[in-house]
Short mmCIF file of C-alpha atoms in Angstrom, two decimals:
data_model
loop_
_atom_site.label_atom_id
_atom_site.label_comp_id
_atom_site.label_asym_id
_atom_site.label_seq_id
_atom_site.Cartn_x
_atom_site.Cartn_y
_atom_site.Cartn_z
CA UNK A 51 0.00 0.00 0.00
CA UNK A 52 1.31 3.74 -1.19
CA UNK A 53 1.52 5.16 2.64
CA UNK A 54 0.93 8.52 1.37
CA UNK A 55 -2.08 7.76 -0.44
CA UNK A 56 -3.12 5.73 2.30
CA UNK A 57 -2.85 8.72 4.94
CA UNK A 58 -4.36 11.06 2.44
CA UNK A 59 -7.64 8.94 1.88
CA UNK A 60 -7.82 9.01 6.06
CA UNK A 61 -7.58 12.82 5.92
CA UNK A 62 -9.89 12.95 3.29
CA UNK A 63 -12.62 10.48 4.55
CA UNK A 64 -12.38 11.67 8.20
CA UNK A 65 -15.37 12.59 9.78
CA UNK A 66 -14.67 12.89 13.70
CA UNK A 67 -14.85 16.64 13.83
CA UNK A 68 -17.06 18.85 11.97
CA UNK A 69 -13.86 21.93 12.16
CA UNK A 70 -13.63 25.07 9.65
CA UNK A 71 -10.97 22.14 7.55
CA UNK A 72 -13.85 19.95 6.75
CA UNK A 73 -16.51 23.10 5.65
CA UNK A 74 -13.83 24.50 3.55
CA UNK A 75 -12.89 21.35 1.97
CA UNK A 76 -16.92 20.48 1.09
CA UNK A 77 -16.89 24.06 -0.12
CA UNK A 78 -13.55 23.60 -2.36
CA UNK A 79 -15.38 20.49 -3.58
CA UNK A 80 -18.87 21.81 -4.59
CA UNK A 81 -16.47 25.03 -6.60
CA UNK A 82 -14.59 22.71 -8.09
CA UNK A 83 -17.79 20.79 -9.24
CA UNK A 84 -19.54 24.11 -10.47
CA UNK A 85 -16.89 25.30 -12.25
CA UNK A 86 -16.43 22.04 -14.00
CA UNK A 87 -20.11 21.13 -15.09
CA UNK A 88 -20.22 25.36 -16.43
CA UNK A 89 -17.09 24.70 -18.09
CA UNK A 90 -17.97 21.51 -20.00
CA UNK A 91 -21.72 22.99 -20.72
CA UNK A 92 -20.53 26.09 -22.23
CA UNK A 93 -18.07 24.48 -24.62
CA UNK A 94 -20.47 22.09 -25.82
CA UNK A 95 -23.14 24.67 -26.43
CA UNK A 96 -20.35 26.46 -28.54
CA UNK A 97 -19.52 23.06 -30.24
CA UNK A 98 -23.23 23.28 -31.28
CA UNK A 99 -23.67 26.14 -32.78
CA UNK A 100 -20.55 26.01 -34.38
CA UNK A 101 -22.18 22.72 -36.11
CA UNK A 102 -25.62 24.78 -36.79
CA UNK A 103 -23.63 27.45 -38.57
CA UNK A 104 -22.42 24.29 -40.26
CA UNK A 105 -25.48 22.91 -41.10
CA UNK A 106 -27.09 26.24 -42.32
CA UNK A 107 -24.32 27.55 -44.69
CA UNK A 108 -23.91 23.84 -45.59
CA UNK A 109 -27.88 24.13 -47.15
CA UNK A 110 -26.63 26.37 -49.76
CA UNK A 111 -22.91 26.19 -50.10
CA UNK A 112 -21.47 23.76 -52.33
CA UNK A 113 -18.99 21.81 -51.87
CA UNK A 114 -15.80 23.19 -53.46
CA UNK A 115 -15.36 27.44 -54.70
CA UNK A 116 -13.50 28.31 -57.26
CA UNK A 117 -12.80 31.60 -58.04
CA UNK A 118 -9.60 33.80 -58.46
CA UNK A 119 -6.48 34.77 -55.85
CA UNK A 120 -6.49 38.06 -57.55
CA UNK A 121 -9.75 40.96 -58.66
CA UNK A 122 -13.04 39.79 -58.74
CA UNK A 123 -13.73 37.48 -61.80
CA UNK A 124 -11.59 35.67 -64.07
CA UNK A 125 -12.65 34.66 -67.81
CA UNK A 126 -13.76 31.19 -68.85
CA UNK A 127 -14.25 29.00 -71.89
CA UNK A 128 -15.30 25.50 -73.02
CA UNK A 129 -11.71 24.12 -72.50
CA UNK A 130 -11.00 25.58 -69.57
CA UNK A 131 -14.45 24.27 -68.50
CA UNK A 132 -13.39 20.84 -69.49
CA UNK A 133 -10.91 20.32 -68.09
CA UNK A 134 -11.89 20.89 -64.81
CA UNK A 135 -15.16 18.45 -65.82
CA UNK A 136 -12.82 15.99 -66.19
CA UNK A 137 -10.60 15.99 -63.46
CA UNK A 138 -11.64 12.97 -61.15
CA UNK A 139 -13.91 13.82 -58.46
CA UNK A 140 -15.91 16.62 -60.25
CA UNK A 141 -19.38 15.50 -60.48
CA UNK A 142 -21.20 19.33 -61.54
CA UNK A 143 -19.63 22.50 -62.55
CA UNK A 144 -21.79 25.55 -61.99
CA UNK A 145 -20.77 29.12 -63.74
CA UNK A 146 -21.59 31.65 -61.24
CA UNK A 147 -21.77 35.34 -61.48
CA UNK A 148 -21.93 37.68 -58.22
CA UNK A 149 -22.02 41.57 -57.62
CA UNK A 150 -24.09 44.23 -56.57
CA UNK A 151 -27.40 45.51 -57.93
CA UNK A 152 -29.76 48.14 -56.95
CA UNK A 153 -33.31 46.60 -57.37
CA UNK A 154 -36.57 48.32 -57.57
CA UNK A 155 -39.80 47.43 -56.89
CA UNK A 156 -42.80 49.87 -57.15
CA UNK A 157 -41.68 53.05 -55.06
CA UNK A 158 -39.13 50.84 -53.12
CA UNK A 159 -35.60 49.94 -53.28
CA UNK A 160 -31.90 48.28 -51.67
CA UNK A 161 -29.10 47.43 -52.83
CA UNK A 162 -28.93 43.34 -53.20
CA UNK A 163 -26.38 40.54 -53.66
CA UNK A 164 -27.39 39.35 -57.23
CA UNK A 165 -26.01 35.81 -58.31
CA UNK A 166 -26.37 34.71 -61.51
CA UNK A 167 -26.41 30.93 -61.68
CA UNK A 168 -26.39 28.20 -64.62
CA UNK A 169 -28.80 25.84 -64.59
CA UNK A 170 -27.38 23.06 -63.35
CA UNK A 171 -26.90 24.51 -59.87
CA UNK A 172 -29.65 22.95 -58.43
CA UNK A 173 -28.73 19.57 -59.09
CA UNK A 174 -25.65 20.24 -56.24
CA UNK A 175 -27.43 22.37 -53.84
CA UNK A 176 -30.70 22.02 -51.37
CA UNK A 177 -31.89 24.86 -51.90
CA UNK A 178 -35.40 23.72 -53.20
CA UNK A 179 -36.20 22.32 -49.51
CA UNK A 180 -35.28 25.84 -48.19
CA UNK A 181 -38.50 27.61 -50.58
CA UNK A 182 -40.79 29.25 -48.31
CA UNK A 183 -43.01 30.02 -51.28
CA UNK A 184 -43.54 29.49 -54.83
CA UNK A 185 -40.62 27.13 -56.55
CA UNK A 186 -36.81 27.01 -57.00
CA UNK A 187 -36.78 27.06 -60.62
CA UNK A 188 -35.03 30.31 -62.40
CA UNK A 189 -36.55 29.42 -65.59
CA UNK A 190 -40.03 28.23 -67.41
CA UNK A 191 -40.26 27.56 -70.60
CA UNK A 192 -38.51 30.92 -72.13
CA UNK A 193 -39.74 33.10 -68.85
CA UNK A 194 -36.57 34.02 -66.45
CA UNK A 195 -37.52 34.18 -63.13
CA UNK A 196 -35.54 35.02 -59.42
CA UNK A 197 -35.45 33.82 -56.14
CA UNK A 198 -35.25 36.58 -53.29
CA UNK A 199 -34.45 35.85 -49.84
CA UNK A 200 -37.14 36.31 -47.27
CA UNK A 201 -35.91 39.39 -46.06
CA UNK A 202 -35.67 40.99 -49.67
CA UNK A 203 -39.04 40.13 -50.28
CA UNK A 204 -40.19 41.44 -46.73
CA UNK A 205 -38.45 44.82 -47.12
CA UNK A 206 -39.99 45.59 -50.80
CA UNK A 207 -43.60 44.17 -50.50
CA UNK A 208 -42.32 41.67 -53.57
CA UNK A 209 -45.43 39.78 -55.23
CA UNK A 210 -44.51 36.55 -56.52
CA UNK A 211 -45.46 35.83 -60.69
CA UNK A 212 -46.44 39.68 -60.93
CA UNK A 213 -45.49 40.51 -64.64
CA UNK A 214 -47.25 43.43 -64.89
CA UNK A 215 -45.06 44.79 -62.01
CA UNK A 216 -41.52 43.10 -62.48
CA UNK A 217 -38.66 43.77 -60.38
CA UNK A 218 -36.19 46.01 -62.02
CA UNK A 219 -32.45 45.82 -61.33
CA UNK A 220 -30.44 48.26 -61.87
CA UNK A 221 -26.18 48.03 -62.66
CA UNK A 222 -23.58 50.65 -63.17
CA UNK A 223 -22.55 50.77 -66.84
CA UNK A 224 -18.72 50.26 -67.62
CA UNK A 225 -18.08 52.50 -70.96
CA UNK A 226 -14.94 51.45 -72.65
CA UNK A 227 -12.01 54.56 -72.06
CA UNK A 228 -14.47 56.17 -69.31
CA UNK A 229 -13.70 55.79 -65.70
CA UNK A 230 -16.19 57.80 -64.59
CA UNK A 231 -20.22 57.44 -64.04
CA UNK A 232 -22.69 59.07 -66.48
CA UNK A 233 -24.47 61.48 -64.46
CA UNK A 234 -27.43 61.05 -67.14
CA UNK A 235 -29.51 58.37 -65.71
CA UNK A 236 -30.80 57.18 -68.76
CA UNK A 237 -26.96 56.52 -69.79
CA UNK A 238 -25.87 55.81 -66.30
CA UNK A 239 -26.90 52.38 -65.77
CA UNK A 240 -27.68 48.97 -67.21
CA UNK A 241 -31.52 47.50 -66.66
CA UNK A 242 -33.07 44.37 -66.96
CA UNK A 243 -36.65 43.29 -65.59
CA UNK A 244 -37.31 40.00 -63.74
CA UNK A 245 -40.44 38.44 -62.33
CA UNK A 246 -40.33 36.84 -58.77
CA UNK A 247 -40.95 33.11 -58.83
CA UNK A 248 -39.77 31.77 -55.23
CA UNK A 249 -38.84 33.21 -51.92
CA UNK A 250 -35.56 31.23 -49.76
CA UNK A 251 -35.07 31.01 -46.36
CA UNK A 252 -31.84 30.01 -45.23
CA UNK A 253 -29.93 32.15 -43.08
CA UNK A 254 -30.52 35.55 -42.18
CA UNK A 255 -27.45 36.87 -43.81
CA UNK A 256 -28.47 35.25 -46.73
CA UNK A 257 -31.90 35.97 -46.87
CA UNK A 258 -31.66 39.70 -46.02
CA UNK A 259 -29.21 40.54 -48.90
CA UNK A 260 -29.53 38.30 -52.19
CA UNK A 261 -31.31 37.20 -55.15
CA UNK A 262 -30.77 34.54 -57.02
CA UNK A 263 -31.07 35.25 -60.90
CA UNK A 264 -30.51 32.64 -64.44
CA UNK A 265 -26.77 33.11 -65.79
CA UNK A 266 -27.97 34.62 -68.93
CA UNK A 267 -29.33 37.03 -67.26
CA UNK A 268 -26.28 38.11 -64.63
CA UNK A 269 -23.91 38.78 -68.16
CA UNK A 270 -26.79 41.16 -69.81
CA UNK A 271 -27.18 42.91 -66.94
CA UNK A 272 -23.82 43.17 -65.60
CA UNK A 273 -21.59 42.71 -68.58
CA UNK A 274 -19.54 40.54 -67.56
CA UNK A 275 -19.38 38.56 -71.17
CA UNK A 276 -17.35 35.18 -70.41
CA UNK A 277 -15.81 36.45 -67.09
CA UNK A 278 -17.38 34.78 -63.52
CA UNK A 279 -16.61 35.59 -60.16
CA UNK A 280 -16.66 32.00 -59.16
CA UNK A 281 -16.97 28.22 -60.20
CA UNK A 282 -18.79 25.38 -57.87
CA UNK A 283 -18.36 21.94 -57.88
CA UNK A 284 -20.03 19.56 -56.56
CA UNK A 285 -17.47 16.47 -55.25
CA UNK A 286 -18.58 12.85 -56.21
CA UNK A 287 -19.64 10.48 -53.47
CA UNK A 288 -17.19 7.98 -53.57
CA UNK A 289 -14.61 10.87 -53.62
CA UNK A 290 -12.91 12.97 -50.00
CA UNK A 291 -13.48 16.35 -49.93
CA UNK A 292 -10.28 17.43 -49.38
CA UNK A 293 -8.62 14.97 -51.99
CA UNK A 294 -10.35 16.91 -54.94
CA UNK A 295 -9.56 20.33 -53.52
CA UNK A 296 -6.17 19.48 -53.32
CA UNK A 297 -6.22 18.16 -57.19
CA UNK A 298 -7.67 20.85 -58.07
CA UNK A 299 -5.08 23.71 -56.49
CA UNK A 300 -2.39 21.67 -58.39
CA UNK A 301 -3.82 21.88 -61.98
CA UNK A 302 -4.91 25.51 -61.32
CA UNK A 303 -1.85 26.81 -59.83
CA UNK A 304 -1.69 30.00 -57.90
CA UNK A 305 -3.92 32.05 -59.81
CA UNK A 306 -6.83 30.59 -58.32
CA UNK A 307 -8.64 29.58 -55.10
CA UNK A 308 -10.39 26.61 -54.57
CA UNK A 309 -12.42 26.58 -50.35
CA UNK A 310 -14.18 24.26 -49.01
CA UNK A 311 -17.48 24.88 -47.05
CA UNK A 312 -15.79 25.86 -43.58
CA UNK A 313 -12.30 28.59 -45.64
CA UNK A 314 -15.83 29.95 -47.68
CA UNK A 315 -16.93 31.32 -44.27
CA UNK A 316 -13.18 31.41 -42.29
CA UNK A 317 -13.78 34.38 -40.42
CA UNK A 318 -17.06 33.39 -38.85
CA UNK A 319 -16.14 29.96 -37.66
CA UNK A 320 -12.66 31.96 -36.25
CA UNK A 321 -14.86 34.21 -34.52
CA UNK A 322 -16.37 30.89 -32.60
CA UNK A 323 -13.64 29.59 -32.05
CA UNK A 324 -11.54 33.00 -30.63
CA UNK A 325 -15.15 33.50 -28.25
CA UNK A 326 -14.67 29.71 -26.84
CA UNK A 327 -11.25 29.98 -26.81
CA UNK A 328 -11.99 33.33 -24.31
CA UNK A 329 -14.86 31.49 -22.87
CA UNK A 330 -11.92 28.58 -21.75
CA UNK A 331 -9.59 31.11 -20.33
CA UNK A 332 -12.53 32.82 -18.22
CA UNK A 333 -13.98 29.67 -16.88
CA UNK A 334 -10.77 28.20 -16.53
CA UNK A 335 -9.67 31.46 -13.93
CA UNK A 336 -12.81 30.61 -12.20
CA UNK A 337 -12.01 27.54 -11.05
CA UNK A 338 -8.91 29.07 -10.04
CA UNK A 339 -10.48 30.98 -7.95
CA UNK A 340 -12.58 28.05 -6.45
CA UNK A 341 -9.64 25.78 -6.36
CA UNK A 342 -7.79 28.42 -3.71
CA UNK A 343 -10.36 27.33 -1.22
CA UNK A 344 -7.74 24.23 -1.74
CA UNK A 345 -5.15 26.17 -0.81
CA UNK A 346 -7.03 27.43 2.51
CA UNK A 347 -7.99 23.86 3.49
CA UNK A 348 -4.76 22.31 3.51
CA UNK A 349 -2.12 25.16 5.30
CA UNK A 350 -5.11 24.82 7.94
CA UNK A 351 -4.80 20.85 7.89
CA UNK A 352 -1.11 20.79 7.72
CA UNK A 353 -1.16 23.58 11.24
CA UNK A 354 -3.94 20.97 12.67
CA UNK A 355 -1.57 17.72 11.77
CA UNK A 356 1.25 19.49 12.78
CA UNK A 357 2.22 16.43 15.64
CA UNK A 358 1.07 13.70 12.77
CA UNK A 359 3.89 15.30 10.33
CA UNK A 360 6.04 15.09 13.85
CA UNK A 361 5.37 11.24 14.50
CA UNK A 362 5.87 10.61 10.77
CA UNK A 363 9.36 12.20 10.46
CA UNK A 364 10.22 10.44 13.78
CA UNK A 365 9.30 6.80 12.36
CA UNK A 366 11.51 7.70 9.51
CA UNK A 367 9.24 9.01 6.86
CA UNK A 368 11.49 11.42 4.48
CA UNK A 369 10.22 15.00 3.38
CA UNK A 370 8.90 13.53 0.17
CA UNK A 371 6.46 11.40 1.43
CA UNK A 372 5.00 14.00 3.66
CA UNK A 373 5.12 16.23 0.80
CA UNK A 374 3.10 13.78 -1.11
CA UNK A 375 0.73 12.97 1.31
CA UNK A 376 -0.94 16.87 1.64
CA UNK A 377 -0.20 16.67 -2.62
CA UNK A 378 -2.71 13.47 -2.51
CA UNK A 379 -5.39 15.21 0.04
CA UNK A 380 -5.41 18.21 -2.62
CA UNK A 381 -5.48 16.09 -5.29
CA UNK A 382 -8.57 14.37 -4.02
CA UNK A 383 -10.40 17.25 -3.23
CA UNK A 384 -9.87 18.80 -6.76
CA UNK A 385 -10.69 15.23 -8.27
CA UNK A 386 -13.98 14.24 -6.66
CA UNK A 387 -15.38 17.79 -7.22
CA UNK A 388 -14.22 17.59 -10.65
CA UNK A 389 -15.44 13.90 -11.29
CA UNK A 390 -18.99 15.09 -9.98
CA UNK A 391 -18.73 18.60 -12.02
CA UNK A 392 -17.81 16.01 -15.29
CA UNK A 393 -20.62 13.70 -14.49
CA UNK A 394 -23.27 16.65 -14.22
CA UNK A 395 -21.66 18.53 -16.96
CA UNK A 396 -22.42 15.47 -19.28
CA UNK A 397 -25.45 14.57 -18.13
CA UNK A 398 -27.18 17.85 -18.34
CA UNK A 399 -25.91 18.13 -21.92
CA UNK A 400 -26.67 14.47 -23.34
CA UNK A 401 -30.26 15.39 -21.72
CA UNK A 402 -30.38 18.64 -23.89
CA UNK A 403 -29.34 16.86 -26.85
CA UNK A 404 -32.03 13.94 -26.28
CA UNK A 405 -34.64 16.21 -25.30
CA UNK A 406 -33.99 19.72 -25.33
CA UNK A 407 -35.22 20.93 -22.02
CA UNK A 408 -33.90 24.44 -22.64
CA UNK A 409 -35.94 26.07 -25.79
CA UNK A 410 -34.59 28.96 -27.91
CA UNK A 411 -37.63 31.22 -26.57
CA UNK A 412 -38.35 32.98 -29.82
CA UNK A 413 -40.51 31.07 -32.31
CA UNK A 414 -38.64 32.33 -35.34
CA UNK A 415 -35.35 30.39 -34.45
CA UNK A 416 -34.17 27.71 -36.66
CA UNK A 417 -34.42 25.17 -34.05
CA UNK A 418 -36.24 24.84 -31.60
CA UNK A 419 -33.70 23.86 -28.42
CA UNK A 420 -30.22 24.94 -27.43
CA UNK A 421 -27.35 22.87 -29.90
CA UNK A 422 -24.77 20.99 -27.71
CA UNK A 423 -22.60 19.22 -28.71
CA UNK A 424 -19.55 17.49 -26.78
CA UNK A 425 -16.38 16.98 -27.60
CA UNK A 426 -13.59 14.58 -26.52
CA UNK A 427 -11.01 17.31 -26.97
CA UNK A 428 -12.86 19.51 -23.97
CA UNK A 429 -13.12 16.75 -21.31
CA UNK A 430 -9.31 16.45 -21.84
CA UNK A 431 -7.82 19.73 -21.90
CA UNK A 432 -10.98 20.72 -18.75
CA UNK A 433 -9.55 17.36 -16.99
CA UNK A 434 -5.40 19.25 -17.45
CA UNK A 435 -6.90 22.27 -16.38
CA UNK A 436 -7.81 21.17 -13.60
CA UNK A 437 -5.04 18.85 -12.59
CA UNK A 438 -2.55 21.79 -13.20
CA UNK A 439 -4.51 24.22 -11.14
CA UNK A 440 -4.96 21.51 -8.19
CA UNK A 441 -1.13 21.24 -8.34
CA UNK A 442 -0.40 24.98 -8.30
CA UNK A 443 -2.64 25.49 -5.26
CA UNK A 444 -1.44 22.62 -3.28
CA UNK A 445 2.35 22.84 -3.66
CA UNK A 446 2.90 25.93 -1.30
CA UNK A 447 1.40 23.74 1.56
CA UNK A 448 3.06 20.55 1.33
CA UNK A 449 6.27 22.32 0.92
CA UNK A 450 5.77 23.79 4.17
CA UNK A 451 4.09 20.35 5.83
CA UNK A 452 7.57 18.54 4.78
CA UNK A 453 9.87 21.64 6.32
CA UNK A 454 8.00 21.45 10.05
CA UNK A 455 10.43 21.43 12.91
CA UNK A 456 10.37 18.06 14.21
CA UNK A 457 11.56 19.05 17.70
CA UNK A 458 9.08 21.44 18.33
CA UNK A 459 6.17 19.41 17.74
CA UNK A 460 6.97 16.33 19.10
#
């Protein structure tokens, strides 16, 4: 048997007196375990809406970008186009177009995100399970039609299948040798009418700002001829992700930039991770703070063992093992709170997940509970949080438990 372990378990588990040691030690405990379950709850709900911001932009994003290192579009043809068909792993190429328009409706108007998309894009996205009204299709027959976000539609009164009151969107004309804009309006800017077929809803960012419009329709309007702002491709099934990207940044070369779902939005998942990364460091101080109840605990246990140390030292126990000892009764303070904390902490949040006890509260939310998710990666690093804080508190006293004067308290 480990004699220090076995005298710490005795401190630990001793219940003759009821003294300021044993409140402080319960209290120690029950901070530790706070700490610990907030900890573990508050990184999980972080995991989970880091996976819901996943999950939304993953509706409408496809699965690889294309578009160019340098300026905003880049010029295409049918080689070019291809080639890239061809490389393994491509399954769909979509041409996209993207920029700025000023759209009009009646005696109303915003500035919009306007993408022009080929027709094929539908067959890589799920967007169609995301119309809140009318139907995803840009085109019937030889009638163009848009799809506005939500928001769009909200903020211009937009009727759906109107044609005798079309949207009209509006595009700053680029005059060969002229820099500047045409203050003429009638020369000033480029216009094309489009009928509203289908309202989106899939995030608010999204639906507050764009309008999805037929490729055709994009190049007479903006002029961009057989330039796009961007290429999407849709990876095969029985092809990685990651494989394909990397093919494809190898035939391209530098010029271009091919992203995946999660570099397409970069600085909103960085922002998640910087706040939980903050979150850590804040909760992590807290149970700093709790833990120094440690601290208290033992310098008062190692003052009321003082003639235990004494009758130790005299038996021939070295420094170390006393040392030790008031390192184990610290050590099982911090780990029985932190065992219980763990226990709670994944409890409550494999309860939220199963059931979702704690709602959103507004009935416009995309889901209806609070997303948790947990994560192996937080139980580990809370678990060496909490082992190096129990060790920074309790050092100081068992340094001073293994220097006590045998002779004066014998």
């Amino acid at each position: 048997m480990n004699v220090p372990i076995l005298i710490a378990r005795r401190y630990f588990r001793s219940k003759n007196k009821r003294n300021i040691i044993t409140i402080i030690s319960n209290i120690s405990m029950i901070g530790v375990a706070v700490g610990t379950m907030a900890l573990i709850i508050v990184l999980s709900v972080f995991n989970g809406l880091e996976d819901l911001v996943r999950t939304l932009y993953g509706k409408s994003d496809p699965n690889l970008v294309i578009s160019a290192a340098k300026g905003k579009a880049f010029p295409v043809d049918r080689t070019f186009l291809m080639k890239l068909e061809n490389t393994p792993g491509v399954a769909l190429l979509t041409e996209v177009i993207e920029d700025n328009a000023l759209l009009q409706y009646h005696d109303r108007q915003m500035v919009v995100k306007m993408r022009g998309l080929s027709d094929n894009y539908f067959g890589q996205s799920q967007i169609d399970a995301n119309i809140r009204e009318g139907d995803h299709r840009l085109r019937r027959d030889s009638l163009e039609l848009a799809l506005v976000g939500a928001g769009v539609q909200h903020e211009l009164s937009i009727t759906l299948n109107n044609r005798l009151a079309p949207m009209r969107l509006l595009y700053p004309r680029n005059t060969p040798g002229k820099k500047t804009l045409d203050f003429n309006p009638e020369n000033a800017f480029n216009e094309q009418n489009l009928t509203a077929g289908g309202v989106f809803l899939i995030e608010q960012h999204i639906d507050d700002s764009y309008i999805f419009v037929p490729l055709a329709f994009a190049q007479r309007l903006l002029g961009y001829g057989t330039r796009r702002t961007a290429l999407y491709v849709k990876v095969g099934q029985s092809f990685e992700i990651e494989q394909v990207k990397e093919q494809l940044r190898k035939q391209l070369g530098p010029d271009f930039k091919v992203q995946d779902s999660d570099e397409q939005h970069v600085s909103l998942f960085k922002a998640i991770k910087v706040e939980k990364l903050f979150v850590f460091i804040t909760f992590t101080l807290i149970l700093l703070i709790a833990s120094l109840n440690i601290f208290f605990s033992l310098s008062m246990l190692v003052i009321d063992k003082k003639k235990d140390i004494a009758v130790l030292l005299a038996m021939g126990a070295s420094q170390k093992t006393v040392r030790r000892t008031f390192l184990y009764v610290g050590a099982i303070v911090a780990l029985v709170g932190a065992a219980t904390g763990l226990i709670l902490g994944v409890t409550l949040c494999w309860l939220q997940q199963r059931f979702g006890f704690v709602s959103m509260g507004m009935a416009t939310s995309v889901v209806d509970a609070y997303p948790v998710k947990m994560q192996a990666s937080d139980l580990i690093f809370t678990c060496l949080s909490i082992i190096l804080i129990t060790l920074a508190v309790s050092i100081r006293p068992a340094l001073n438990a293994s220097k006590l004067d045998l002779r004066e308290n014998l």
